[in-house]
Amino acid sequence: MLEVLIVDDMPSQVDSFAATIPMDELGVGRIHKAYSGQEALRLYREQNIHIVITDIRMPEMSGIELIRQIREMGRKVKIVVISGYADFEYAQSVVPYNTSGYLMKPVNPDQMRETLERLAEEIASEKKLQQQQHRDVYAFRENLPALQGELLNRLLYGGGIPNAELERKLFLLNLPFSLQQQVGMFVVRFEGKLQEYESMDKQLIEYAVTNMAEELFRDAFHLWFCRDANEYLVFIVAAKEGVSSPIRRNEMDVRAATLKKKAESLLSGSLSVVQAENGSCLPEGIPGLYRSVIDGMRTIEEKRQGAFLRIAGQLDRMPIGTLTSLYRPPLLIHLLDTGNWGAAEEKLTAIFDELKSKNYPPEHANEAYFAIAGAYQYMAHKRGKLLSEFGASSFGLMPAAPSLKQLEKWAFCTLHNLRAQSDDSSEKQASLVDKVHRFIEDNMNDNLSLQTIAAHIGLHPAYLSRVYRAETGNNLSDYILRYRMDLASYLLRSSDKKIYEIAQSIGYQAVPHFIKLFKAFANMTPQEFRDRAGGS
């Protein structure tokens, strides 16, 4: 509700003005009355005044002096000036104080109402705008760490941000870093049980570690951090003295080691820290520093937890290839779909043997996880269940895979549960051949082909063709043709359908083509076959 202050040295005028204000209509909750400038200032300080209506000529303190002192207080308020005709030029001196209206005595009640209605609308609009600005500021502050982390992630991978844009973003995101500034880097990896937390709990752990890092480094260093695609915490460090100040290596070492010790004690878990021995310039040197510490992290064996390494320069980059066993036919999903459990287990063994035999980066374990999880989810959903119903829940849609040991345990455990429930089920899963035959029977009059059948079954056409031939000894296309001709023979014998109707019902829109195929199959035309069948 609005609060209005009326100021005039004549009480009758104040009462008259107050009587003309439609309080309910304008949303006015309270009207304050003052009979001097000093009294008005006291009320203004004590109350939350939205609109001030004041006379210009008053003894001791004029209306102009009152307005000046109100404006010096800095609060936003709407001010309406009232004066006689003779005071018009004198009233012009209030213009610098941003008044909102001017009413001449005797005040017309309609003009007073119109003025106050306009001011009430302005106040409502300003309040709404202020609330939106407060929401925007709050949202920005809430998302500031994420925006800062997103920018750093772009720099880690050589995002190619123009210097002018990067400089502007550093300023807008309140990052106390400068272009060409010497920076260092270290990376934190959570290990053991700290990797097994759910997403929300893991975020709280990361929040605790970054808070500890800021406390340990803030006296001498600026920090900038993010979570990278490997789910490591990456920290950029810069000395506070200036852009050209070198990174004080010993001080940085002590703080990083203290962070490791303090975090492990607080979180009751282990983590590894890899620190770049040398510094580099922002932003050009960031990708090189990042590659060196990530390659250093990969040299830490999985069974060796809680390590602290310093990496001098860049290590030799490991060649990046593909996981041969993961994509070598038959794929895991195809083996599961055909119920070939023994071969599926051998497939998993080959995948993990390859992951263990080469020093693959974490992304390869991530790649294997999603491929295996996708195959398992397909099998679960096909049975009308969630994967979690088969005992071992998946690791979820995460940006990086868990440890190789965790991933292997989960993969084999879930496979055994899928197999056990399949074997124990009273309703056996239909074989691949049965599913193919059923689809052909249900879609005879559609555009039936190897491609459409393979798409329905969820296999590659070439693989489906090989499996079908291995199971039946026949080509799938031959079976489709034979089934169509057998059905056509049955319809020619047992129905009164016209030849073109039979052709369309089994998937042939071109009648001459159907007649040609049927003649090759039965050594006679469809009409000859019908005539002979009718006469027999």
C-alpha positions as CSV (number, residue, x, y, z in Angstrom):
1,M,0.0,0.0,0.0
2,L,1.1,3.5,-0.8
3,E,1.9,6.1,1.9
4,V,1.3,9.8,1.1
5,L,2.7,12.9,2.9
6,I,0.9,16.2,2.6
7,V,2.8,19.3,3.7
8,D,1.3,22.8,4.1
9,D,1.5,25.5,6.8
10,M,-2.3,25.8,6.7
11,P,-4.0,22.8,8.4
12,S,-7.3,23.5,6.6
13,Q,-5.5,23.1,3.2
14,V,-3.9,19.8,4.4
15,D,-7.2,18.4,5.4
16,S,-8.8,19.6,2.2
17,F,-6.2,17.9,0.1
18,A,-6.4,14.7,2.1
19,A,-10.2,14.6,1.7
20,T,-9.9,14.6,-2.1
21,I,-7.7,11.5,-2.3
22,P,-9.6,8.3,-3.1
23,M,-7.5,6.0,-0.9
24,D,-9.1,2.6,-1.8
25,E,-9.2,3.4,-5.5
26,L,-5.5,4.5,-5.6
27,G,-4.2,1.8,-3.2
28,V,-3.2,4.4,-0.5
29,G,-2.9,2.8,2.9
30,R,-2.0,5.9,4.9
31,I,-1.9,9.7,4.6
32,H,0.6,11.6,6.8
33,K,0.0,15.3,7.5
34,A,2.8,17.9,8.2
35,Y,2.4,21.6,8.9
36,S,6.0,22.7,8.4
37,G,9.1,21.6,6.5
38,Q,10.8,20.4,9.7
39,E,7.9,18.2,10.7
40,A,7.7,16.9,7.1
41,L,11.4,15.9,7.2
42,R,10.9,14.1,10.5
43,L,7.9,12.1,9.1
44,Y,9.8,11.3,6.0
45,R,12.7,9.9,7.9
46,E,10.5,7.8,10.1
47,Q,8.0,6.5,7.5
48,N,8.1,4.8,4.2
49,I,6.7,7.6,2.1
50,H,6.0,7.1,-1.6
51,I,4.4,10.4,-2.6
52,V,5.1,13.9,-1.1
53,I,2.6,16.7,-1.8
54,T,4.0,20.0,-0.7
55,D,3.2,23.7,-0.9
56,I,6.0,26.0,-2.1
57,R,5.7,29.0,0.2
58,M,5.9,28.1,3.9
59,P,7.5,30.0,6.8
60,E,10.9,28.9,8.2
61,M,11.5,26.2,5.6
62,S,10.2,26.6,2.1
63,G,8.9,23.8,0.0
64,I,11.9,24.1,-2.3
65,E,14.3,23.6,0.7
66,L,12.3,20.7,1.8
67,I,12.5,19.1,-1.6
68,R,16.2,19.7,-1.8
69,Q,16.8,18.0,1.6
70,I,14.6,15.0,0.6
71,R,16.5,14.5,-2.6
72,E,19.8,14.5,-0.6
73,M,18.6,11.6,1.4
74,G,18.8,9.5,-1.8
75,R,15.5,7.6,-1.5
76,K,13.2,7.5,-4.5
77,V,10.0,9.4,-3.9
78,K,7.4,11.1,-6.1
79,I,7.0,14.8,-5.3
80,V,4.0,17.0,-6.3
81,V,4.4,20.8,-6.0
82,I,1.4,23.0,-5.1
83,S,1.5,26.8,-5.5
84,G,-0.5,29.8,-6.3
85,Y,-0.6,31.5,-9.8
86,A,1.7,34.3,-8.6
87,D,4.3,31.7,-7.5
88,F,4.6,30.0,-10.9
89,E,8.0,31.4,-11.8
90,Y,9.3,30.8,-8.2
91,A,8.1,27.2,-8.5
92,Q,10.3,26.7,-11.6
93,S,13.3,26.5,-9.3
94,V,12.2,23.0,-8.2
95,V,12.8,21.6,-11.7
96,P,16.4,20.4,-10.9
97,Y,15.0,18.3,-8.1
98,N,13.0,16.0,-10.4
99,T,9.5,16.7,-9.3
100,S,6.7,14.6,-10.7
101,G,3.8,17.1,-10.9
102,Y,2.7,20.7,-10.5
103,L,-0.8,21.7,-9.2
104,M,-2.1,25.2,-9.0
105,K,-4.3,26.6,-6.2
106,P,-7.1,26.2,-5.8
107,V,-6.5,22.5,-6.5
108,N,-9.1,20.8,-8.7
109,P,-10.0,17.4,-7.1
110,D,-10.1,15.7,-10.5
111,Q,-6.6,17.0,-11.3
112,M,-5.4,15.8,-8.0
113,R,-6.9,12.3,-8.6
114,E,-5.4,12.1,-12.2
115,T,-2.0,13.1,-10.9
116,L,-2.0,10.6,-8.1
117,E,-3.3,7.8,-10.4
118,R,-0.4,8.5,-12.8
119,L,2.1,8.4,-10.0
120,A,0.6,5.2,-8.5
121,E,1.0,3.5,-11.9
122,E,4.6,4.8,-12.2
123,I,5.4,3.5,-8.7
124,A,3.9,0.1,-9.5
125,S,5.8,-0.2,-12.8
126,E,9.1,0.8,-11.1
127,K,8.5,-1.7,-8.3
128,K,7.9,-4.4,-10.8
129,L,11.0,-3.5,-12.7
130,Q,13.1,-3.4,-9.5
131,Q,11.8,-6.8,-8.5
132,Q,12.8,-8.2,-11.9
133,Q,16.2,-6.6,-11.6
134,H,16.6,-8.2,-8.2
135,R,15.6,-11.6,-9.6
136,D,18.1,-11.1,-12.5
137,V,20.9,-10.2,-10.1
138,Y,20.1,-13.1,-7.9
139,A,20.0,-15.5,-10.9
140,F,23.3,-14.1,-12.1
141,R,24.9,-14.6,-8.7
142,E,23.5,-18.1,-8.4
143,N,24.8,-19.1,-11.9
144,L,28.1,-17.1,-11.6
145,P,30.3,-20.2,-10.7
146,A,28.8,-22.2,-13.5
147,L,29.4,-19.4,-16.0
148,Q,33.0,-19.0,-14.8
149,G,33.5,-22.7,-15.1
150,E,32.0,-22.8,-18.6
151,L,34.4,-20.1,-19.8
152,L,37.4,-21.9,-18.3
153,N,36.4,-25.2,-19.9
154,R,36.4,-23.4,-23.3
155,L,40.0,-22.2,-22.6
156,L,41.2,-25.7,-21.5
157,Y,40.3,-27.1,-24.9
158,G,41.5,-24.1,-26.9
159,G,38.1,-22.6,-27.5
160,G,39.4,-19.8,-29.7
161,I,37.9,-16.9,-27.9
162,P,39.0,-13.5,-29.3
163,N,41.0,-11.5,-26.9
164,A,38.5,-8.6,-26.8
165,E,35.6,-10.9,-26.0
166,L,37.7,-12.8,-23.4
167,E,38.7,-9.6,-21.7
168,R,35.0,-8.5,-21.6
169,K,33.9,-11.8,-20.1
170,L,36.6,-11.8,-17.5
171,F,35.3,-8.4,-16.3
172,L,31.6,-9.3,-16.5
173,L,32.1,-12.6,-14.6
174,N,34.2,-10.9,-11.9
175,L,37.3,-12.9,-12.6
176,P,40.5,-11.1,-11.4
177,F,42.6,-12.3,-14.3
178,S,44.2,-10.4,-17.2
179,L,45.4,-11.4,-20.7
180,Q,49.1,-12.4,-20.9
181,Q,49.1,-13.0,-17.1
182,Q,51.3,-15.8,-15.8
183,V,49.2,-18.6,-14.4
184,G,49.8,-22.0,-13.0
185,M,47.5,-25.0,-12.8
186,F,46.7,-28.1,-10.7
187,V,44.0,-30.8,-11.0
188,V,42.2,-32.7,-8.3
189,R,40.8,-36.2,-8.9
190,F,38.4,-37.8,-6.4
191,E,39.1,-41.5,-5.8
192,G,37.6,-44.5,-4.1
193,K,34.3,-44.0,-2.3
194,L,34.4,-40.3,-3.3
195,Q,33.7,-41.4,-6.9
196,E,30.7,-43.4,-5.9
197,Y,28.5,-40.6,-4.6
198,E,25.4,-39.6,-6.4
199,S,25.4,-36.4,-8.4
200,M,24.0,-34.1,-5.8
201,D,26.3,-35.4,-3.1
202,K,29.3,-35.1,-5.4
203,Q,28.4,-31.5,-6.1
204,L,28.5,-30.8,-2.3
205,I,31.9,-32.5,-2.1
206,E,33.2,-30.4,-5.0
207,Y,31.8,-27.3,-3.3
208,A,33.6,-28.1,0.0
209,V,36.9,-28.7,-1.8
210,T,36.7,-25.4,-3.8
211,N,35.9,-23.5,-0.7
212,M,38.9,-25.0,1.1
213,A,41.1,-24.1,-1.9
214,E,39.9,-20.5,-1.9
215,E,40.6,-20.2,1.9
216,L,44.1,-21.6,1.4
217,F,45.1,-19.6,-1.6
218,R,43.2,-16.3,-1.1
219,D,46.0,-14.4,0.8
220,A,48.5,-14.6,-2.1
221,F,46.7,-16.1,-5.2
222,H,43.7,-15.6,-7.4
223,L,41.8,-18.9,-8.1
224,W,39.6,-19.9,-11.0
225,F,38.2,-23.4,-11.2
226,C,35.9,-25.7,-13.1
227,R,34.9,-29.3,-13.5
228,D,36.2,-30.8,-16.8
229,A,34.9,-33.6,-18.9
230,N,36.8,-36.1,-16.9
231,E,35.0,-34.9,-13.7
232,Y,38.3,-33.6,-12.4
233,L,38.5,-30.2,-10.6
234,V,40.8,-27.9,-12.6
235,F,42.3,-24.9,-10.8
236,I,44.0,-21.9,-12.5
237,V,46.3,-20.0,-10.1
238,A,47.7,-16.4,-10.5
239,A,49.8,-14.3,-8.1
240,K,47.9,-11.3,-6.7
241,E,50.9,-8.8,-7.1
242,G,50.4,-8.2,-10.8
243,V,50.1,-9.4,-14.4
244,S,53.9,-10.1,-14.8
245,S,54.4,-11.6,-11.3
246,P,55.8,-15.1,-11.6
247,I,54.0,-18.0,-9.9
248,R,55.7,-18.6,-6.6
249,R,56.2,-22.4,-7.0
250,N,57.0,-23.3,-3.4
251,E,54.0,-21.4,-2.0
252,M,51.7,-23.0,-4.5
253,D,53.1,-26.4,-3.7
254,V,52.5,-26.0,0.0
255,R,49.0,-24.8,-0.5
256,A,48.1,-27.6,-3.0
257,A,49.5,-30.2,-0.7
258,T,47.7,-28.7,2.3
259,L,44.5,-28.8,0.3
260,K,44.9,-32.5,-0.4
261,K,45.6,-33.3,3.2
262,K,42.8,-31.2,4.6
263,A,40.2,-32.4,2.0
264,E,41.1,-36.1,2.6
265,S,40.7,-35.6,6.4
266,L,37.4,-33.8,6.1
267,L,35.9,-36.0,3.5
268,S,37.3,-39.3,4.8
269,G,38.4,-40.3,1.3
270,S,41.4,-40.1,-1.0
271,L,42.2,-37.8,-3.9
272,S,45.1,-37.2,-6.2
273,V,46.6,-33.9,-7.1
274,V,48.7,-33.2,-10.2
275,Q,50.3,-29.8,-10.5
276,A,52.1,-28.2,-13.5
277,E,55.6,-27.4,-12.6
278,N,55.9,-24.5,-15.0
279,G,53.5,-21.6,-15.5
280,S,52.3,-20.1,-18.8
281,C,50.4,-17.1,-20.2
282,L,46.7,-16.7,-20.2
283,P,45.0,-17.7,-22.5
284,E,47.5,-19.1,-25.0
285,G,49.3,-21.4,-22.6
286,I,46.1,-22.8,-20.9
287,P,45.6,-25.8,-23.3
288,G,49.2,-26.9,-23.0
289,L,49.2,-26.7,-19.2
290,Y,45.9,-28.7,-19.2
291,R,47.2,-31.4,-21.5
292,S,50.3,-31.8,-19.3
293,V,48.5,-32.2,-16.0
294,I,45.8,-34.5,-17.6
295,D,48.5,-36.8,-19.1
296,G,50.2,-36.7,-15.7
297,M,47.0,-37.8,-14.0
298,R,46.7,-40.7,-16.4
299,T,50.1,-42.0,-15.3
300,I,48.8,-42.6,-11.8
301,E,47.7,-46.2,-11.7
302,E,44.2,-46.9,-10.5
303,K,45.4,-48.9,-7.5
304,R,47.6,-46.1,-6.4
305,Q,45.4,-43.5,-4.8
306,G,46.1,-40.3,-3.0
307,A,49.1,-39.3,-5.2
308,F,50.7,-35.8,-5.5
309,L,52.6,-35.2,-8.7
310,R,54.4,-32.3,-10.2
311,I,54.7,-32.3,-14.0
312,A,57.5,-30.4,-15.7
313,G,56.6,-29.6,-19.3
314,Q,54.3,-31.7,-21.5
315,L,54.4,-35.4,-21.5
316,D,54.5,-37.3,-24.8
317,R,51.0,-37.4,-26.1
318,M,49.4,-40.8,-26.3
319,P,47.9,-41.8,-29.6
320,I,44.1,-41.8,-29.6
321,G,42.4,-44.7,-31.3
322,T,39.1,-46.6,-31.2
323,L,38.1,-49.5,-29.0
324,T,38.4,-52.3,-31.5
325,S,36.7,-55.0,-29.4
326,L,33.7,-52.7,-28.6
327,Y,32.7,-52.3,-32.3
328,R,33.8,-55.6,-33.8
329,P,30.7,-57.5,-35.0
330,P,28.7,-59.0,-33.5
331,L,27.9,-56.1,-31.2
332,L,27.0,-56.7,-27.6
333,I,23.4,-55.6,-28.2
334,H,23.0,-58.2,-31.0
335,L,24.4,-61.0,-28.9
336,L,22.0,-60.1,-26.1
337,D,19.0,-59.8,-28.4
338,T,19.6,-63.3,-29.8
339,G,20.1,-64.7,-26.3
340,N,23.7,-65.7,-26.9
341,W,24.8,-65.1,-23.3
342,G,28.1,-67.0,-23.5
343,A,29.3,-64.9,-26.5
344,A,28.1,-61.7,-24.7
345,E,30.2,-62.5,-21.7
346,E,33.2,-63.2,-24.0
347,K,32.5,-59.8,-25.7
348,L,32.7,-58.0,-22.3
349,T,35.9,-59.8,-21.4
350,A,37.5,-58.7,-24.7
351,I,36.4,-55.1,-24.1
352,F,37.8,-54.9,-20.6
353,D,41.0,-56.8,-21.6
354,E,41.6,-54.2,-24.3
355,L,40.9,-51.3,-21.9
356,K,43.4,-52.8,-19.4
357,S,46.1,-53.6,-21.9
358,K,46.5,-50.0,-23.2
359,N,46.7,-46.8,-21.3
360,Y,43.5,-45.4,-22.7
361,P,42.3,-42.0,-21.5
362,P,39.1,-41.9,-19.3
363,E,37.0,-41.0,-22.3
364,H,37.4,-44.5,-23.7
365,A,36.0,-46.0,-20.5
366,N,33.2,-43.5,-20.8
367,E,32.6,-44.6,-24.4
368,A,32.5,-48.3,-23.3
369,Y,30.1,-47.5,-20.4
370,F,27.5,-45.8,-22.6
371,A,27.7,-48.6,-25.3
372,I,27.2,-51.3,-22.7
373,A,24.6,-49.4,-20.7
374,G,22.7,-48.8,-24.0
375,A,22.6,-52.5,-24.8
376,Y,21.4,-53.4,-21.2
377,Q,18.7,-50.7,-21.2
378,Y,17.4,-52.0,-24.6
379,M,17.1,-55.5,-23.2
380,A,15.4,-54.2,-20.0
381,H,12.9,-51.9,-21.8
382,K,12.0,-54.6,-24.3
383,R,10.8,-56.6,-21.3
384,G,8.9,-53.7,-19.9
385,K,11.3,-53.0,-17.0
386,L,13.8,-50.5,-15.9
387,L,17.5,-51.5,-15.8
388,S,17.5,-50.8,-12.1
389,E,15.1,-53.7,-11.7
390,F,17.9,-56.1,-12.7
391,G,19.9,-55.5,-9.5
392,A,22.8,-53.3,-10.3
393,S,21.8,-49.7,-11.1
394,S,23.7,-47.9,-13.9
395,F,26.0,-44.9,-13.2
396,G,23.6,-42.6,-15.0
397,L,24.1,-40.1,-17.7
398,M,27.4,-38.8,-16.4
399,P,30.1,-36.8,-18.3
400,A,32.8,-39.3,-17.3
401,A,32.9,-43.0,-16.6
402,P,33.6,-44.4,-13.1
403,S,36.9,-46.2,-12.4
404,L,37.6,-49.1,-14.7
405,K,37.3,-51.6,-11.8
406,Q,33.9,-50.2,-10.9
407,L,32.8,-50.3,-14.5
408,E,33.9,-53.9,-15.0
409,K,32.1,-55.1,-11.9
410,W,28.9,-53.3,-12.9
411,A,29.0,-54.7,-16.4
412,F,29.4,-58.4,-15.5
413,C,27.0,-58.2,-12.5
414,T,24.2,-56.7,-14.7
415,L,24.8,-59.2,-17.5
416,H,24.5,-62.1,-15.0
417,N,21.3,-60.6,-13.6
418,L,19.8,-60.2,-17.1
419,R,20.7,-63.7,-17.9
420,A,19.3,-65.1,-14.7
421,Q,16.0,-63.4,-15.0
422,S,15.8,-64.5,-18.6
423,D,16.5,-68.2,-17.7
424,D,14.1,-68.1,-14.8
425,S,11.2,-66.6,-16.8
426,S,8.4,-69.0,-17.6
427,E,7.8,-67.2,-20.8
428,K,10.9,-67.7,-22.9
429,Q,12.1,-65.0,-25.2
430,A,11.2,-65.6,-28.8
431,S,14.1,-66.4,-31.1
432,L,15.3,-64.0,-33.6
433,V,13.9,-66.1,-36.5
434,D,10.5,-66.2,-34.8
435,K,10.5,-62.5,-34.4
436,V,11.4,-62.0,-38.1
437,H,8.7,-64.3,-39.3
438,R,6.1,-62.7,-37.0
439,F,7.0,-59.2,-38.4
440,I,6.7,-60.5,-42.0
441,E,3.3,-62.0,-41.3
442,D,2.0,-58.8,-39.7
443,N,3.4,-56.5,-42.4
444,M,2.8,-58.4,-45.6
445,N,1.0,-55.6,-47.4
446,D,3.6,-52.9,-46.5
447,N,6.9,-52.0,-48.1
448,L,8.6,-55.1,-46.7
449,S,12.3,-55.4,-47.1
450,L,15.5,-56.4,-45.3
451,Q,16.0,-52.8,-44.2
452,T,12.5,-52.4,-42.7
453,I,12.8,-55.8,-40.9
454,A,16.2,-54.9,-39.5
455,A,15.0,-51.6,-38.3
456,H,12.2,-53.2,-36.4
457,I,14.4,-55.9,-34.9
458,G,17.1,-53.4,-34.1
459,L,19.9,-55.0,-36.0
460,H,22.1,-54.0,-38.9
461,P,20.6,-55.4,-42.2
462,A,23.9,-57.1,-43.1
463,Y,24.1,-58.7,-39.6
464,L,20.5,-59.7,-39.6
465,S,20.9,-61.3,-43.0
466,R,24.0,-63.3,-41.8
467,V,22.3,-64.4,-38.6
468,Y,19.1,-65.5,-40.4
469,R,21.0,-67.5,-43.0
470,A,23.1,-69.2,-40.2
471,E,19.9,-70.1,-38.4
472,T,17.7,-71.3,-41.3
473,G,20.1,-72.0,-44.1
474,N,18.1,-69.7,-46.4
475,N,18.3,-66.1,-47.5
476,L,15.7,-63.8,-45.9
477,S,14.7,-62.3,-49.2
478,D,13.9,-65.9,-50.5
479,Y,11.8,-66.5,-47.4
480,I,9.8,-63.3,-47.9
481,L,9.2,-64.2,-51.6
482,R,8.2,-67.7,-50.8
483,Y,5.8,-66.6,-48.0
484,R,4.2,-64.1,-50.3
485,M,3.7,-66.6,-53.0
486,D,2.3,-69.2,-50.6
487,L,-0.2,-66.6,-49.3
488,A,-1.1,-65.6,-52.8
489,S,-1.8,-69.3,-53.7
490,Y,-4.0,-69.6,-50.6
491,L,-6.0,-66.5,-51.5
492,L,-6.4,-67.6,-55.2
493,R,-7.8,-70.9,-54.0
494,S,-9.9,-69.8,-51.1
495,S,-11.2,-66.3,-51.9
496,D,-13.1,-64.4,-54.6
497,K,-10.6,-61.4,-54.5
498,K,-9.5,-60.1,-57.8
499,I,-5.9,-60.6,-58.9
500,Y,-5.0,-57.0,-58.3
501,E,-6.6,-57.1,-54.8
502,I,-4.5,-60.1,-53.9
503,A,-1.3,-58.5,-55.3
504,Q,-1.9,-55.4,-53.2
505,S,-2.7,-57.4,-50.0
506,I,0.7,-59.1,-50.2
507,G,2.7,-55.9,-50.9
508,Y,2.8,-55.6,-54.7
509,Q,1.3,-52.4,-56.2
510,A,2.4,-53.3,-59.8
511,V,0.2,-56.2,-60.9
512,P,2.4,-57.2,-63.9
513,H,5.3,-57.5,-61.6
514,F,3.3,-59.8,-59.2
515,I,2.1,-61.9,-62.2
516,K,5.7,-62.3,-63.4
517,L,7.0,-63.4,-59.9
518,F,4.0,-65.8,-59.4
519,K,4.6,-67.4,-62.8
520,A,8.2,-68.0,-61.9
521,F,7.1,-69.5,-58.6
522,A,4.2,-71.7,-59.8
523,N,5.0,-72.1,-63.5
524,M,1.7,-70.6,-64.3
525,T,-0.1,-67.3,-64.1
526,P,-2.3,-66.4,-61.1
527,Q,-5.4,-66.8,-63.3
528,E,-4.3,-70.2,-64.6
529,F,-3.6,-71.3,-61.0
530,R,-7.1,-70.1,-59.9
531,D,-8.8,-71.9,-62.9
532,R,-6.9,-75.1,-62.2
533,A,-7.6,-74.9,-58.5
534,G,-11.3,-74.3,-59.2
535,G,-11.6,-77.2,-61.5
536,S,-9.9,-79.7,-59.3
